[in-house]
Amino acid sequence: MSICLGLFDSGVGGLTVLRSVLRRHGSVPVVYLGDTARVPYGSRAPSEIRAIAAEVVAWLKDQDVSTVVMACNTTNALARDVAEGQAGVPVVGLIGAAAALVRESRVGVLATPATVASGAYRESIEALHPGSLVVQQACPDFVPRIEAGDLSSPELRQLAMGYLSPLLEASVESVILGCTHYPLLEPLLRSLLPDGIRLIDPAEGVARQLDALLGSPAEDGHAPPLSLASTRLCVTADPEGFATRATPWLGERPLVELVDLRPQACSP
Ligand code: DGL
């Protein structure tokens, strides 16, 4: 089977993972699915998130991907077993990769309500770094605003200050961006955090984990230019809106296909 990565997320968030993967590994073949008809995932019940993960991974499998990359923390936290059961190919996730990037003993985690409630980040960090303090904060308003194209409004800034405040009160030394949408807010978050606090983007860990499959890139300090030549971008709703929102992050306006995840009934 030739190599093809299947990445999925509820919307534009997984593009932060796509970007890290393409920067590290060049134009590896990718099928990206943004489930924009059902975004946000992070405010849904665990049973619903698990059913969605099964459907999305079954669709990726039909596209003949050779590895599934869960470019979504929420499904990673609640349905990794579902994805592994459905995929029939290796599954790469974000949460373990992020925990492996932690070097500090006081760690903040910003994530969706479902990811925070699952405790998956706390568990992974504590398993690798026993005795560390993990302060989790759910950020329910971030994803709807990011999907609406708001990355810097005064209201968003106010919300971010509220979400960061418990982390600052606990004197965290690093903050994990535990939802793939949040690296899109990095400039805003950076401006609100003291200089010494490190922001951790799990996507970097995922891109490195893929070295085992794709080989290590030449470490000459020069990232290859981002190329979408072998990337197929698919969404379940609003392909043009998605293309518009994706343009600044991908450096070009991509072609985006509208897909239906449910198997089509055969005509008689
Ligand atoms: N970007 C996804 C995550 O990493 C999903 C966010 C959402 O749809 O709520 O959790």
Coordinates of C-alpha atoms and ligand atoms in Angstrom, one line a residue:
M1 CA 0.0 0.0 0.0
S2 CA 1.5 3.4 -0.9
I3 CA 1.8 6.0 1.8
C4 CA -1.2 8.4 2.2
L5 CA -2.0 10.1 5.5
G6 CA -5.6 10.6 6.5
L7 CA -6.0 13.7 8.7
F8 CA -9.3 14.7 10.3
D9 CA -10.7 17.5 12.5
S10 CA -14.1 19.2 12.9
G11 CA -12.9 22.2 10.8
V12 CA -9.9 24.4 10.2
G13 CA -8.1 23.4 13.4
G14 CA -6.5 20.3 11.9
L15 CA -4.8 22.6 9.3
T16 CA -2.4 23.5 12.1
V17 CA -1.4 19.8 12.1
L18 CA -1.4 19.6 8.3
R19 CA 1.0 22.6 8.2
S20 CA 3.4 21.1 10.7
V21 CA 3.4 17.7 8.9
L22 CA 4.0 19.3 5.4
R23 CA 6.7 21.6 6.8
R24 CA 8.6 18.7 8.3
H25 CA 7.9 16.1 5.6
G26 CA 7.4 18.0 2.4
S27 CA 4.5 17.1 0.1
V28 CA 3.5 13.7 1.5
P29 CA 0.2 12.5 0.1
V30 CA -2.7 13.6 2.4
V31 CA -6.4 13.4 2.5
Y32 CA -7.7 16.0 5.0
L33 CA -11.3 15.9 6.2
G34 CA -12.8 18.9 8.0
D35 CA -16.2 17.8 9.4
T36 CA -17.6 21.4 9.1
A37 CA -21.2 20.2 9.1
R38 CA -20.7 19.1 12.8
V39 CA -18.2 21.6 14.2
P40 CA -17.8 22.1 17.2
Y41 CA -17.1 18.6 18.5
G42 CA -15.9 19.8 21.9
S43 CA -19.4 20.6 23.3
R44 CA -20.9 17.3 22.3
A45 CA -21.6 14.2 24.5
P46 CA -18.9 11.5 24.6
S47 CA -21.3 9.0 22.9
E48 CA -21.8 11.4 20.0
I49 CA -18.1 12.1 19.6
R50 CA -17.4 8.4 19.5
A51 CA -20.1 7.8 16.8
I52 CA -18.7 10.7 14.8
A53 CA -15.1 9.3 15.0
A54 CA -16.3 5.9 13.8
E55 CA -18.0 7.5 10.8
V56 CA -15.1 9.8 9.9
V57 CA -12.5 7.1 10.2
A58 CA -14.6 4.7 8.1
W59 CA -14.7 7.4 5.4
L60 CA -10.9 7.9 5.5
K61 CA -10.5 4.1 5.2
D62 CA -12.6 4.2 2.1
Q63 CA -10.1 6.7 0.7
D64 CA -7.4 4.1 1.1
V65 CA -5.3 6.0 3.6
S66 CA -2.3 4.1 5.0
T67 CA -2.2 6.0 8.3
V68 CA -4.8 7.9 10.2
V69 CA -3.7 11.1 12.0
M70 CA -6.2 12.3 14.6
A71 CA -5.7 16.0 14.0
C72 CA -8.4 16.6 16.7
N73 CA -7.8 16.4 20.4
T74 CA -11.4 15.9 21.3
T75 CA -11.8 12.7 19.3
N76 CA -8.3 11.7 20.4
A77 CA -9.4 12.1 24.1
L78 CA -12.7 10.3 23.8
A79 CA -12.5 7.9 20.8
R80 CA -9.0 6.8 20.1
D81 CA -10.0 3.2 20.7
V82 CA -12.9 3.7 18.2
A83 CA -10.5 5.1 15.6
E84 CA -8.1 2.3 16.1
G85 CA -10.8 -0.4 15.8
Q86 CA -12.3 1.2 12.7
A87 CA -9.1 2.2 10.8
G88 CA -7.4 -1.2 10.2
V89 CA -4.2 0.9 9.7
P90 CA -1.9 2.7 12.2
V91 CA -3.4 5.6 14.1
V92 CA -1.3 8.6 15.3
G93 CA -2.7 10.9 18.0
L94 CA -1.9 14.2 19.5
I95 CA -2.2 13.8 23.3
G96 CA 0.7 11.4 23.9
A97 CA 2.8 13.4 21.5
A98 CA 2.1 16.6 23.5
A99 CA 2.9 15.0 26.8
A100 CA 6.3 13.9 25.4
L101 CA 7.1 17.6 24.6
V102 CA 6.5 18.7 28.3
R103 CA 9.7 19.7 30.2
E104 CA 8.1 21.8 33.0
S105 CA 6.5 20.6 36.3
R106 CA 3.7 23.1 36.3
V107 CA 1.7 22.7 33.1
G108 CA -1.5 24.4 31.9
V109 CA -3.8 22.8 29.3
L110 CA -6.3 24.8 27.2
A111 CA -8.8 22.4 25.5
T112 CA -12.4 21.9 24.6
P113 CA -14.9 21.1 27.4
A114 CA -15.1 17.4 26.2
T115 CA -11.3 17.0 26.2
V116 CA -11.0 18.6 29.7
A117 CA -13.8 16.5 31.1
S118 CA -12.1 13.3 29.8
G119 CA -9.0 14.0 31.8
A120 CA -6.9 12.5 29.0
Y121 CA -4.3 15.3 29.1
R122 CA -3.9 15.1 32.9
E123 CA -3.5 11.3 32.7
S124 CA -0.9 11.4 29.9
I125 CA 1.2 14.1 31.4
E126 CA 1.1 12.6 34.9
A127 CA 2.1 9.2 33.5
L128 CA 5.2 10.6 31.8
H129 CA 6.0 13.2 34.5
P130 CA 4.8 12.0 37.9
G131 CA 4.3 14.7 40.5
S132 CA 3.7 17.5 38.0
L133 CA 0.9 20.0 38.5
V134 CA -1.6 20.0 35.6
V135 CA -4.1 22.8 35.4
Q136 CA -6.8 22.3 32.7
Q137 CA -9.1 25.0 31.4
A138 CA -12.0 24.4 29.1
C139 CA -12.5 27.2 26.4
P140 CA -16.0 26.6 25.0
D141 CA -16.1 29.9 23.0
F142 CA -12.8 29.6 21.1
V143 CA -13.7 27.1 18.4
P144 CA -17.0 28.8 17.3
R145 CA -15.2 32.2 17.1
I146 CA -12.2 30.7 15.2
E147 CA -14.5 29.0 12.7
A148 CA -16.3 32.3 12.2
G149 CA -12.9 33.9 11.3
D150 CA -12.4 35.8 14.6
L151 CA -8.8 35.5 15.8
S152 CA -8.2 38.9 17.5
S153 CA -11.4 40.8 18.4
P154 CA -11.6 42.7 21.7
E155 CA -14.3 40.2 22.8
L156 CA -12.1 37.2 22.0
R157 CA -9.2 38.9 23.9
Q158 CA -11.5 39.3 26.9
L159 CA -12.5 35.6 26.8
A160 CA -8.9 34.6 26.4
M161 CA -7.9 36.6 29.5
G162 CA -10.6 34.8 31.5
Y163 CA -9.5 31.4 30.3
L164 CA -5.8 32.1 31.0
S165 CA -6.4 33.5 34.5
P166 CA -6.6 30.2 36.5
L167 CA -3.4 29.1 34.7
L168 CA -1.6 32.3 35.6
E169 CA -2.8 32.1 39.2
A170 CA -1.3 28.6 39.4
S171 CA 2.0 29.9 38.0
V172 CA 2.2 27.4 35.2
E173 CA 5.5 27.4 33.3
S174 CA 4.1 26.1 30.0
V175 CA 0.7 26.0 28.3
I176 CA -0.4 23.1 26.0
L177 CA -2.6 24.2 23.1
G178 CA -4.8 21.2 23.6
C179 CA -7.2 21.8 20.7
T180 CA -5.8 22.0 17.2
H181 CA -7.8 25.2 16.6
Y182 CA -5.9 27.1 19.3
P183 CA -2.5 27.5 17.5
L184 CA -4.4 29.9 15.2
L185 CA -4.7 32.1 18.3
E186 CA -1.0 31.9 19.2
P187 CA -0.3 35.7 18.5
L188 CA -3.2 36.6 20.8
L189 CA -2.3 34.2 23.6
R190 CA 1.4 35.1 23.4
S191 CA 0.4 38.8 23.9
L192 CA -1.4 37.9 27.1
L193 CA 1.2 35.6 28.6
P194 CA 4.4 36.6 30.4
D195 CA 7.5 35.9 28.2
G196 CA 8.8 33.0 30.3
I197 CA 5.8 30.8 29.7
R198 CA 6.3 28.3 26.8
L199 CA 3.4 27.5 24.4
I200 CA 3.4 23.8 23.4
D201 CA 1.8 22.9 20.1
P202 CA 1.1 19.1 20.0
A203 CA 1.3 19.2 16.2
E204 CA 5.0 19.5 16.4
G205 CA 5.1 16.2 18.3
V206 CA 2.9 14.5 15.8
A207 CA 5.1 15.7 12.9
R208 CA 8.1 14.2 14.7
Q209 CA 6.2 11.0 15.5
L210 CA 5.7 10.5 11.7
D211 CA 9.5 10.3 11.2
A212 CA 9.1 6.6 12.0
L213 CA 6.9 6.3 8.9
L214 CA 8.2 9.0 6.6
G215 CA 11.9 9.3 7.6
S216 CA 13.7 12.1 9.4
P217 CA 13.9 15.3 7.4
A218 CA 17.4 16.9 6.8
E219 CA 18.0 19.0 9.9
D220 CA 19.5 22.0 8.0
G221 CA 17.2 24.5 9.7
H222 CA 15.4 25.2 6.4
A223 CA 11.7 24.2 6.4
P224 CA 10.6 23.2 2.8
P225 CA 8.1 25.6 1.3
L226 CA 4.6 24.5 2.1
S227 CA 3.1 22.7 -0.9
L228 CA -0.4 21.4 -1.3
A229 CA 0.5 19.5 -4.5
S230 CA -0.4 16.2 -3.0
T231 CA -3.1 17.2 -0.5
R232 CA -6.8 16.6 -1.1
L233 CA -8.9 18.9 1.2
C234 CA -12.5 17.7 1.9
V235 CA -15.2 19.1 4.1
T236 CA -18.8 18.1 5.0
A237 CA -20.2 21.7 4.5
D238 CA -19.4 25.1 3.1
P239 CA -16.3 24.4 1.0
E240 CA -15.9 28.0 -0.2
G241 CA -16.0 29.4 3.4
F242 CA -13.5 26.8 4.4
A243 CA -11.2 27.7 1.5
T244 CA -11.4 31.4 2.5
R245 CA -10.5 30.6 6.2
A246 CA -7.8 28.2 5.2
T247 CA -6.0 30.6 2.8
P248 CA -3.9 32.6 5.4
W249 CA -2.7 29.4 7.0
L250 CA -1.8 27.6 3.8
G251 CA -0.4 30.5 1.9
E252 CA -2.7 29.9 -1.1
R253 CA -6.4 29.5 -1.7
P254 CA -6.9 25.7 -1.8
L255 CA -9.4 23.7 -3.8
V256 CA -11.9 22.2 -1.3
E257 CA -14.2 19.3 -2.1
L258 CA -17.6 18.8 -0.5
V259 CA -18.1 15.2 0.5
D260 CA -20.8 13.1 2.0
L261 CA -19.6 10.7 4.7
R262 CA -22.5 8.3 4.6
P263 CA -22.2 5.5 2.0
Q264 CA -24.4 6.2 -1.0
A265 CA -27.3 3.9 -1.7
C266 CA -26.8 1.9 -4.9
S267 CA -29.2 2.8 -7.6
P268 CA -31.4 -0.1 -8.8
Ligands
DGL1 N1 -9.9 21.0 16.8 C1 -10.5 19.9 17.6 C2 -9.8 19.6 18.8 O1 -8.5 19.6 18.7 C3 -12.0 20.0 17.7 C4 -12.6 21.3 18.3 C5 -14.1 21.3 18.3 O2 -14.7 21.0 17.2 O3 -14.7 21.6 19.3 O4 -10.3 19.3 19.9

